[in-house]
Amino acid sequence: MPGGVSSPVRAFKSVGGNPVVFDRVKGAYAWDVDGNKYIDYVGTWGPAIIGHADDTVLEALNKQMQKGTSFGAPCALENELAKMVIDAVPSVEMVRFCNSGTEACMGMIRLVRAYTKRDRVIKFEGCYHGHADAFLVQAGSGVATLGLPDSPGVPKGATAGTLCATYNDLASVEEILKENEVAAIILEPVVGNSGFIAPTKEFLQGLRDLSTKYGCLLVFDEVMTGFRIAYGGAQEYFGVTPDITTMGKVIGGGLPVGAYGGRKDIMEMVAPAGPMYQAGTLSGNPLAMTAGIETLKRLKQPGSYEHLEKVTSRLIDGILEAGKAAGHEVCGGHISGMFGLFFCKGPVTAFHEATASDTKKFGRWHRMMLERGVYLAPSQYEAGFTGLCHTEEDVDYTLKMAKEVFALL
Ligand SMILES: *Cc1c(COP(=O)(O)O)cnc(C)c1O
């Protein structure tokens, strides 16, 4: 396996330079193959929001497995999850399931192009929308219109229609819109893929207004924020409704699921209702649908998001306070069960400011916390996640370790 892993960010080192290999997970905890226990603030990158290996989810999965794991044909569970998503997410009137966030974003970009009959899209520096060719661009503002690819193997043609703007900077968006016919503005409504970066409400509302003014679609990539920032996602939390939404992570409850949805007149472009082709052998399989349904049912119970808010605010406020008290330049923040920390003075409102962070110090912080049984996201450019199973005691322990580590950094 290249780098010994199936996805690049997992290739971080722990004690003695060895990689961490997990054996099992339960609730808020993970155990590695050497038997070390960690408080897990990664939660398989978000899906474990109700806790790992939840008994109710496992029981439902066991029951479903007896009936089969894939039909390659419609199953009633798809209707059940579709209804839950449509009820929850303000912009979604119709939904298509697929197998990952990447797939959801691939379907979404084809759809916005098909619907508007325009090829160009605007994305933001530091926003991640899966590994499809068209999204692997992060070009700085100077080369924004060149749309240069980030990875070898991505042909120039694939990214020529991808224009980059600066997060929380409406002027950078309008500048592009004035010069180009754009199909859609695509963004993470709260950024988690360059570390945690919150939008201003004015920024999101401004993008809504610009989309309407210039006749393009607004897309919220809620693969990370969906059912995490609030049950109805960041669009519910901020009260700004996009035309199209992509989802993944939480709606699969730890199994591979992605989805895209939105206004009915747009979604009716998707085959077989319309001409835009997108398909999947395992899409909407009963096992993945079951994990999603049971996870959303639990999240919907009263108190879920209050718990996430309470635990996460104490955690990140405590970490920032401890860091500052030990004389470090730190900044960060959270919304609901999503948080982040940068080793710089801040505030960080866009990717280019995140790059001011001391990543070497972050690396040492990460390793020393890991050695003390706290598993945080291994990169400065990733957010952290809490779930319903994280307790006040977990936070107490984490803050105690954070104080110890900040004193040694
Ligand atoms: C994780 C993520 C993706 C990609 O999802 P995968 O399931 O890893 O393919 C896309 N967009 C955002 C915002 C994400 O956080």
Short mmCIF file of C-alpha atoms and ligand atoms in Angstrom, two decimals:
data_model
loop_
_atom_site.label_atom_id
_atom_site.label_comp_id
_atom_site.label_asym_id
_atom_site.label_seq_id
_atom_site.Cartn_x
_atom_site.Cartn_y
_atom_site.Cartn_z
CA MET A 1 0.00 0.00 0.00
CA PRO A 2 1.51 3.39 -0.93
CA GLY A 3 2.75 4.96 2.32
CA GLY A 4 1.26 2.00 4.18
CA VAL A 5 -2.22 3.54 4.14
CA SER A 6 -5.46 3.65 2.17
CA SER A 7 -5.84 7.46 2.50
CA PRO A 8 -2.90 9.91 2.83
CA VAL A 9 -3.68 11.76 6.08
CA ARG A 10 -3.52 8.51 8.06
CA ALA A 11 0.24 8.21 7.56
CA PHE A 12 1.23 10.00 10.78
CA LYS A 13 3.80 8.67 13.21
CA SER A 14 3.46 7.99 16.91
CA VAL A 15 5.76 6.83 19.72
CA GLY A 16 9.14 5.73 18.34
CA GLY A 17 8.18 6.74 14.80
CA ASN A 18 5.74 3.89 14.36
CA PRO A 19 2.36 4.45 12.73
CA VAL A 20 -0.78 3.99 14.81
CA VAL A 21 -2.81 0.98 13.72
CA PHE A 22 -6.20 0.63 15.32
CA ASP A 23 -7.72 -2.60 16.52
CA ARG A 24 -11.16 -1.51 17.74
CA VAL A 25 -13.35 1.47 18.59
CA LYS A 26 -16.28 2.00 20.94
CA GLY A 27 -18.10 5.16 22.04
CA ALA A 28 -15.61 8.00 22.31
CA TYR A 29 -12.56 5.72 22.42
CA ALA A 30 -10.17 3.89 20.13
CA TRP A 31 -7.67 1.13 20.99
CA ASP A 32 -4.56 0.45 18.93
CA VAL A 33 -3.12 -3.00 18.18
CA ASP A 34 -0.73 -2.60 21.14
CA GLY A 35 -3.69 -2.14 23.48
CA ASN A 36 -3.25 1.62 24.06
CA LYS A 37 -6.49 3.48 24.63
CA TYR A 38 -7.18 6.93 23.15
CA ILE A 39 -9.91 9.52 23.55
CA ASP A 40 -10.86 9.91 19.90
CA TYR A 41 -11.47 13.45 18.61
CA VAL A 42 -11.34 12.35 14.97
CA GLY A 43 -14.29 9.97 15.02
CA THR A 44 -13.40 8.45 11.62
CA TRP A 45 -13.39 12.06 10.33
CA GLY A 46 -16.90 12.83 11.49
CA PRO A 47 -19.22 9.87 10.95
CA ALA A 48 -18.86 8.61 14.56
CA ILE A 49 -20.99 11.50 15.86
CA ILE A 50 -23.20 9.31 18.08
CA GLY A 51 -20.16 7.32 19.20
CA HIS A 52 -18.33 4.42 17.59
CA ALA A 53 -19.99 1.03 17.25
CA ASP A 54 -23.24 2.18 18.84
CA ASP A 55 -25.25 -0.79 20.11
CA THR A 56 -28.50 0.25 18.42
CA VAL A 57 -26.78 0.75 15.08
CA LEU A 58 -24.95 -2.58 15.39
CA GLU A 59 -28.17 -4.40 16.24
CA ALA A 60 -29.97 -2.89 13.25
CA LEU A 61 -27.03 -3.77 10.99
CA ASN A 62 -26.97 -7.35 12.27
CA LYS A 63 -30.67 -7.68 11.56
CA GLN A 64 -30.31 -6.20 8.09
CA MET A 65 -27.35 -8.43 7.25
CA GLN A 66 -29.57 -11.49 7.60
CA LYS A 67 -31.70 -10.02 4.81
CA GLY A 68 -28.74 -9.28 2.57
CA THR A 69 -26.19 -6.52 2.16
CA SER A 70 -26.79 -5.35 -1.41
CA PHE A 71 -29.70 -5.66 -3.81
CA GLY A 72 -28.49 -3.58 -6.78
CA ALA A 73 -32.19 -2.72 -6.96
CA PRO A 74 -34.45 -0.37 -4.99
CA CYS A 75 -34.91 -1.03 -1.27
CA ALA A 76 -37.45 0.62 1.03
CA LEU A 77 -34.70 1.83 3.34
CA GLU A 78 -33.59 4.31 0.67
CA ASN A 79 -37.02 5.94 0.85
CA GLU A 80 -36.78 6.11 4.63
CA LEU A 81 -33.35 7.81 4.63
CA ALA A 82 -34.33 10.07 1.71
CA LYS A 83 -37.38 11.24 3.65
CA MET A 84 -35.25 11.94 6.74
CA VAL A 85 -32.76 13.97 4.68
CA ILE A 86 -35.49 15.92 2.88
CA ASP A 87 -37.26 16.68 6.17
CA ALA A 88 -34.03 17.80 7.82
CA VAL A 89 -32.07 19.77 5.24
CA PRO A 90 -33.80 23.01 4.15
CA SER A 91 -32.52 23.04 0.52
CA VAL A 92 -33.19 19.38 -0.24
CA GLU A 93 -36.44 18.48 -2.03
CA MET A 94 -34.98 15.48 -3.87
CA VAL A 95 -31.90 13.40 -3.17
CA ARG A 96 -29.58 10.90 -4.93
CA PHE A 97 -27.50 8.48 -2.83
CA CYS A 98 -23.99 7.36 -3.75
CA ASN A 99 -21.05 5.84 -1.87
CA SER A 100 -18.76 8.66 -0.71
CA GLY A 101 -18.41 12.40 -0.37
CA THR A 102 -16.13 12.42 -3.41
CA GLU A 103 -18.81 10.72 -5.50
CA ALA A 104 -21.43 13.17 -4.24
CA CYS A 105 -19.27 16.11 -5.32
CA MET A 106 -18.59 14.52 -8.72
CA GLY A 107 -22.31 14.12 -9.32
CA MET A 108 -22.98 17.64 -8.06
CA ILE A 109 -20.50 19.36 -10.39
CA ARG A 110 -21.86 17.53 -13.43
CA LEU A 111 -25.37 18.49 -12.35
CA VAL A 112 -24.69 22.21 -11.90
CA ARG A 113 -23.00 22.28 -15.31
CA ALA A 114 -25.84 20.36 -16.94
CA TYR A 115 -28.53 22.55 -15.41
CA THR A 116 -26.94 25.94 -16.12
CA LYS A 117 -25.31 24.91 -19.43
CA ARG A 118 -22.18 26.67 -18.14
CA ASP A 119 -18.80 25.02 -17.49
CA ARG A 120 -17.01 27.18 -14.95
CA VAL A 121 -17.30 26.85 -11.19
CA ILE A 122 -15.96 28.91 -8.31
CA LYS A 123 -14.34 27.15 -5.35
CA PHE A 124 -12.37 28.58 -2.45
CA GLU A 125 -8.71 28.20 -1.55
CA GLY A 126 -8.36 25.55 1.11
CA CYS A 127 -11.81 24.01 0.60
CA TYR A 128 -11.84 20.27 -0.13
CA HIS A 129 -14.52 18.65 -2.23
CA GLY A 130 -13.13 15.13 -2.62
CA HIS A 131 -10.43 13.94 -4.99
CA ALA A 132 -12.13 14.36 -8.39
CA ASP A 133 -9.91 16.10 -10.98
CA ALA A 134 -11.92 19.31 -11.24
CA PHE A 135 -11.58 20.08 -7.52
CA LEU A 136 -7.83 19.54 -7.13
CA VAL A 137 -7.05 23.22 -7.45
CA GLN A 138 -6.11 25.61 -4.73
CA ALA A 139 -4.25 28.20 -6.76
CA GLY A 140 -3.45 31.42 -4.89
CA SER A 141 -5.27 34.57 -5.88
CA GLY A 142 -2.53 35.62 -8.33
CA VAL A 143 -3.08 32.58 -10.52
CA ALA A 144 -6.78 32.16 -9.73
CA THR A 145 -7.97 32.32 -13.27
CA LEU A 146 -5.28 29.93 -14.53
CA GLY A 147 -6.83 27.05 -12.56
CA LEU A 148 -3.57 25.11 -12.22
CA PRO A 149 -3.95 21.54 -10.91
CA ASP A 150 -2.49 20.55 -7.50
CA SER A 151 -1.66 16.97 -8.37
CA PRO A 152 0.25 15.40 -11.24
CA GLY A 153 -2.06 13.33 -13.39
CA VAL A 154 -4.78 15.97 -13.40
CA PRO A 155 -4.93 17.31 -16.96
CA LYS A 156 -5.04 21.09 -17.34
CA GLY A 157 -8.32 20.71 -19.18
CA ALA A 158 -9.97 19.16 -16.13
CA THR A 159 -9.32 22.19 -13.94
CA ALA A 160 -9.51 24.92 -16.57
CA GLY A 161 -13.08 25.64 -15.49
CA THR A 162 -12.26 25.78 -11.76
CA LEU A 163 -11.79 29.33 -10.50
CA CYS A 164 -10.51 29.99 -6.98
CA ALA A 165 -11.71 32.72 -4.65
CA THR A 166 -10.78 33.68 -1.10
CA TYR A 167 -12.96 32.48 1.77
CA ASN A 168 -14.86 35.19 3.68
CA ASP A 169 -14.03 37.64 0.87
CA LEU A 170 -17.08 38.51 -1.22
CA ALA A 171 -15.14 40.93 -3.44
CA SER A 172 -12.89 38.09 -4.64
CA VAL A 173 -16.02 36.20 -5.72
CA GLU A 174 -17.72 39.07 -7.48
CA GLU A 175 -14.51 39.88 -9.37
CA ILE A 176 -14.65 36.39 -10.92
CA LEU A 177 -18.41 36.54 -11.54
CA LYS A 178 -18.06 39.80 -13.47
CA GLU A 179 -15.58 38.23 -15.90
CA ASN A 180 -16.96 34.69 -16.24
CA GLU A 181 -20.16 32.78 -16.90
CA VAL A 182 -20.23 30.61 -13.80
CA ALA A 183 -22.36 27.49 -13.21
CA ALA A 184 -22.01 27.45 -9.44
CA ILE A 185 -20.28 28.78 -6.36
CA ILE A 186 -19.21 25.75 -4.32
CA LEU A 187 -18.00 25.92 -0.73
CA GLU A 188 -17.72 24.30 2.65
CA PRO A 189 -20.22 26.44 4.61
CA VAL A 190 -17.93 25.96 7.62
CA VAL A 191 -14.40 25.00 6.58
CA GLY A 192 -12.93 21.86 8.10
CA ASN A 193 -10.36 20.98 5.48
CA SER A 194 -7.86 23.76 6.15
CA GLY A 195 -8.31 23.46 9.87
CA PHE A 196 -11.48 24.90 11.36
CA ILE A 197 -12.49 28.21 9.75
CA ALA A 198 -15.90 29.74 10.42
CA PRO A 199 -17.73 31.83 7.84
CA THR A 200 -19.36 35.11 8.69
CA LYS A 201 -23.12 35.10 8.27
CA GLU A 202 -22.65 38.08 5.90
CA PHE A 203 -20.32 36.01 3.73
CA LEU A 204 -22.83 33.17 3.31
CA GLN A 205 -25.74 35.55 2.75
CA GLY A 206 -23.60 37.57 0.34
CA LEU A 207 -22.84 34.44 -1.71
CA ARG A 208 -26.57 33.71 -1.84
CA ASP A 209 -27.22 37.22 -3.16
CA LEU A 210 -24.35 37.08 -5.69
CA SER A 211 -25.56 33.70 -7.00
CA THR A 212 -29.00 35.13 -7.63
CA LYS A 213 -27.59 38.33 -9.19
CA TYR A 214 -25.31 36.47 -11.62
CA GLY A 215 -27.65 33.57 -12.40
CA CYS A 216 -25.46 30.80 -10.98
CA LEU A 217 -26.24 28.10 -8.42
CA LEU A 218 -25.05 28.11 -4.82
CA VAL A 219 -23.74 24.77 -3.55
CA PHE A 220 -22.99 23.97 0.08
CA ASP A 221 -20.68 20.99 0.39
CA GLU A 222 -22.04 19.70 3.70
CA VAL A 223 -20.21 16.37 3.56
CA MET A 224 -18.56 17.35 6.84
CA THR A 225 -21.03 19.85 8.31
CA GLY A 226 -24.28 18.05 7.43
CA PHE A 227 -26.07 16.80 10.57
CA ARG A 228 -23.05 18.03 12.58
CA ILE A 229 -23.29 21.83 12.79
CA ALA A 230 -27.02 21.33 13.32
CA TYR A 231 -29.47 18.56 12.38
CA GLY A 232 -30.24 20.54 9.20
CA GLY A 233 -26.56 21.33 8.62
CA ALA A 234 -24.81 24.67 8.34
CA GLN A 235 -27.65 25.93 6.14
CA GLU A 236 -30.06 25.57 9.04
CA TYR A 237 -27.57 27.02 11.54
CA PHE A 238 -26.86 30.14 9.45
CA GLY A 239 -30.29 30.43 7.85
CA VAL A 240 -28.88 30.60 4.32
CA THR A 241 -30.33 28.14 1.80
CA PRO A 242 -28.22 26.89 -1.13
CA ASP A 243 -29.63 25.40 -4.35
CA ILE A 244 -27.71 22.14 -4.07
CA THR A 245 -26.20 20.34 -1.07
CA THR A 246 -23.70 17.50 -0.94
CA MET A 247 -23.58 15.15 2.03
CA GLY A 248 -21.55 12.19 3.29
CA LYS A 249 -19.76 11.19 6.49
CA VAL A 250 -22.53 11.45 9.19
CA ILE A 251 -25.38 10.27 6.94
CA GLY A 252 -23.55 6.97 6.51
CA GLY A 253 -23.11 6.45 10.26
CA GLY A 254 -19.70 4.86 9.61
CA LEU A 255 -20.59 3.01 6.43
CA PRO A 256 -19.79 4.37 2.96
CA VAL A 257 -22.55 6.79 1.91
CA GLY A 258 -22.67 10.04 0.00
CA ALA A 259 -25.60 12.06 -1.29
CA TYR A 260 -26.44 15.14 -3.24
CA GLY A 261 -29.76 16.89 -3.30
CA GLY A 262 -31.51 20.16 -3.79
CA ARG A 263 -34.30 21.91 -5.59
CA LYS A 264 -36.61 19.54 -7.44
CA ASP A 265 -36.35 21.31 -10.81
CA ILE A 266 -32.57 20.93 -10.69
CA MET A 267 -32.51 17.35 -9.35
CA GLU A 268 -34.90 16.25 -12.09
CA MET A 269 -31.97 16.64 -14.47
CA VAL A 270 -30.46 13.46 -12.94
CA ALA A 271 -30.93 10.17 -14.83
CA PRO A 272 -33.30 8.44 -15.25
CA ALA A 273 -35.63 11.40 -14.49
CA GLY A 274 -33.43 13.53 -16.77
CA PRO A 275 -30.42 13.35 -19.10
CA MET A 276 -27.52 13.86 -16.64
CA TYR A 277 -25.85 10.48 -16.13
CA GLN A 278 -24.65 9.25 -12.75
CA ALA A 279 -24.89 5.72 -11.34
CA GLY A 280 -23.54 3.25 -8.75
CA THR A 281 -23.60 -0.53 -8.24
CA LEU A 282 -23.69 -0.30 -4.44
CA SER A 283 -25.45 3.07 -4.17
CA GLY A 284 -28.27 3.06 -1.61
CA ASN A 285 -27.43 -0.44 -0.40
CA PRO A 286 -29.53 -1.57 2.59
CA LEU A 287 -26.60 -1.90 4.99
CA ALA A 288 -25.35 1.66 4.49
CA MET A 289 -28.92 3.03 4.55
CA THR A 290 -29.55 1.26 7.87
CA ALA A 291 -26.47 2.79 9.54
CA GLY A 292 -27.51 6.22 8.28
CA ILE A 293 -31.13 5.91 9.43
CA GLU A 294 -30.23 4.72 12.94
CA THR A 295 -27.56 7.41 13.32
CA LEU A 296 -29.92 10.21 12.30
CA LYS A 297 -32.67 8.85 14.58
CA ARG A 298 -30.32 9.12 17.54
CA LEU A 299 -29.12 12.60 16.55
CA LYS A 300 -32.68 13.82 16.28
CA GLN A 301 -33.40 13.09 19.93
CA PRO A 302 -33.58 16.23 22.07
CA GLY A 303 -30.34 17.42 23.63
CA SER A 304 -27.91 16.07 21.01
CA TYR A 305 -26.68 19.39 19.68
CA GLU A 306 -26.74 21.00 23.12
CA HIS A 307 -24.40 18.24 24.28
CA LEU A 308 -22.05 18.74 21.31
CA GLU A 309 -21.98 22.50 21.88
CA LYS A 310 -21.32 22.17 25.61
CA VAL A 311 -18.56 19.56 25.37
CA THR A 312 -16.83 21.18 22.41
CA SER A 313 -16.84 24.73 23.74
CA ARG A 314 -15.32 23.60 27.03
CA LEU A 315 -12.74 21.54 25.18
CA ILE A 316 -11.49 24.17 22.74
CA ASP A 317 -11.82 27.13 25.14
CA GLY A 318 -9.81 25.13 27.70
CA ILE A 319 -7.12 24.21 25.17
CA LEU A 320 -6.77 27.81 23.95
CA GLU A 321 -6.62 29.12 27.51
CA ALA A 322 -3.96 26.57 28.49
CA GLY A 323 -1.92 27.36 25.37
CA LYS A 324 -1.99 31.11 26.00
CA ALA A 325 -1.20 30.67 29.70
CA ALA A 326 1.92 28.72 28.68
CA GLY A 327 2.97 31.58 26.38
CA HIS A 328 2.07 30.09 23.00
CA GLU A 329 0.44 31.94 20.13
CA VAL A 330 -2.73 29.95 19.55
CA CYS A 331 -6.14 30.66 18.08
CA GLY A 332 -9.10 28.54 17.14
CA GLY A 333 -12.77 28.02 17.58
CA HIS A 334 -15.73 25.71 17.21
CA ILE A 335 -19.32 25.44 16.11
CA SER A 336 -21.33 22.59 17.57
CA GLY A 337 -19.29 19.36 17.37
CA MET A 338 -16.53 20.69 15.09
CA PHE A 339 -13.42 22.53 16.31
CA GLY A 340 -9.88 23.52 15.48
CA LEU A 341 -6.67 25.07 16.78
CA PHE A 342 -3.92 26.96 14.92
CA PHE A 343 -0.46 27.76 16.27
CA CYS A 344 -0.55 31.42 15.28
CA LYS A 345 -1.96 34.64 16.70
CA GLY A 346 -4.95 34.65 14.37
CA PRO A 347 -7.73 35.15 13.78
CA VAL A 348 -7.77 32.76 10.81
CA THR A 349 -10.55 33.63 8.37
CA ALA A 350 -9.14 32.13 5.17
CA PHE A 351 -6.61 29.55 4.00
CA HIS A 352 -3.71 31.96 3.42
CA GLU A 353 -3.93 32.97 7.08
CA ALA A 354 -3.94 29.32 8.17
CA THR A 355 -0.56 28.87 6.47
CA ALA A 356 0.90 31.31 9.03
CA SER A 357 0.49 28.58 11.64
CA ASP A 358 3.60 26.89 13.08
CA THR A 359 3.05 23.42 11.62
CA LYS A 360 6.23 22.00 13.20
CA LYS A 361 4.91 22.93 16.64
CA PHE A 362 1.55 21.47 15.69
CA GLY A 363 3.28 18.20 14.78
CA ARG A 364 4.97 18.02 18.20
CA TRP A 365 1.68 18.92 19.94
CA HIS A 366 -0.13 16.17 18.09
CA ARG A 367 2.45 13.51 18.87
CA MET A 368 2.73 14.43 22.55
CA MET A 369 -1.04 14.40 22.99
CA LEU A 370 -1.20 11.03 21.24
CA GLU A 371 1.45 9.66 23.61
CA ARG A 372 -0.84 10.76 26.44
CA GLY A 373 -3.87 8.97 25.05
CA VAL A 374 -5.54 11.82 23.18
CA TYR A 375 -6.08 11.25 19.47
CA LEU A 376 -6.51 14.58 17.65
CA ALA A 377 -6.56 15.17 13.89
CA PRO A 378 -2.97 14.60 12.77
CA SER A 379 -2.71 17.63 10.48
CA GLN A 380 -2.88 21.36 11.11
CA TYR A 381 -5.20 21.49 8.09
CA GLU A 382 -7.90 19.23 9.52
CA ALA A 383 -10.72 19.94 11.97
CA GLY A 384 -11.46 17.98 15.14
CA PHE A 385 -14.76 16.32 16.00
CA THR A 386 -16.69 15.49 19.13
CA GLY A 387 -19.65 13.19 19.55
CA LEU A 388 -22.50 12.33 21.88
CA CYS A 389 -20.25 9.92 23.83
CA HIS A 390 -17.62 12.46 24.85
CA THR A 391 -18.05 13.21 28.55
CA GLU A 392 -17.02 16.01 30.89
CA GLU A 393 -14.42 13.56 32.28
CA ASP A 394 -12.95 13.04 28.81
CA VAL A 395 -12.63 16.81 28.47
CA ASP A 396 -11.10 17.12 31.98
CA TYR A 397 -8.47 14.52 31.10
CA THR A 398 -7.76 16.14 27.72
CA LEU A 399 -7.29 19.58 29.28
CA LYS A 400 -4.98 18.17 31.93
CA MET A 401 -2.83 16.57 29.22
CA ALA A 402 -2.97 19.75 27.13
CA LYS A 403 -1.54 21.78 30.04
CA GLU A 404 1.25 19.25 30.46
CA VAL A 405 2.08 19.30 26.73
CA PHE A 406 1.93 23.10 26.35
CA ALA A 407 4.47 23.40 29.19
CA LEU A 408 6.86 21.09 27.32
CA LEU A 409 6.36 22.42 23.75
C1 LIG B 1 -14.61 14.40 3.45
C2 LIG B 1 -15.08 15.42 2.53
C3 LIG B 1 -15.31 15.12 1.17
C4 LIG B 1 -14.96 13.79 0.56
O1 LIG B 1 -15.66 12.74 1.13
P1 LIG B 1 -15.08 11.24 1.01
O2 LIG B 1 -16.15 10.40 1.60
O3 LIG B 1 -13.80 11.23 1.78
O4 LIG B 1 -14.86 10.96 -0.44
C5 LIG B 1 -15.87 16.11 0.38
N1 LIG B 1 -16.18 17.32 0.87
C6 LIG B 1 -15.96 17.64 2.16
C7 LIG B 1 -16.36 18.98 2.66
C8 LIG B 1 -15.39 16.71 3.03
O5 LIG B 1 -15.14 17.05 4.30
#
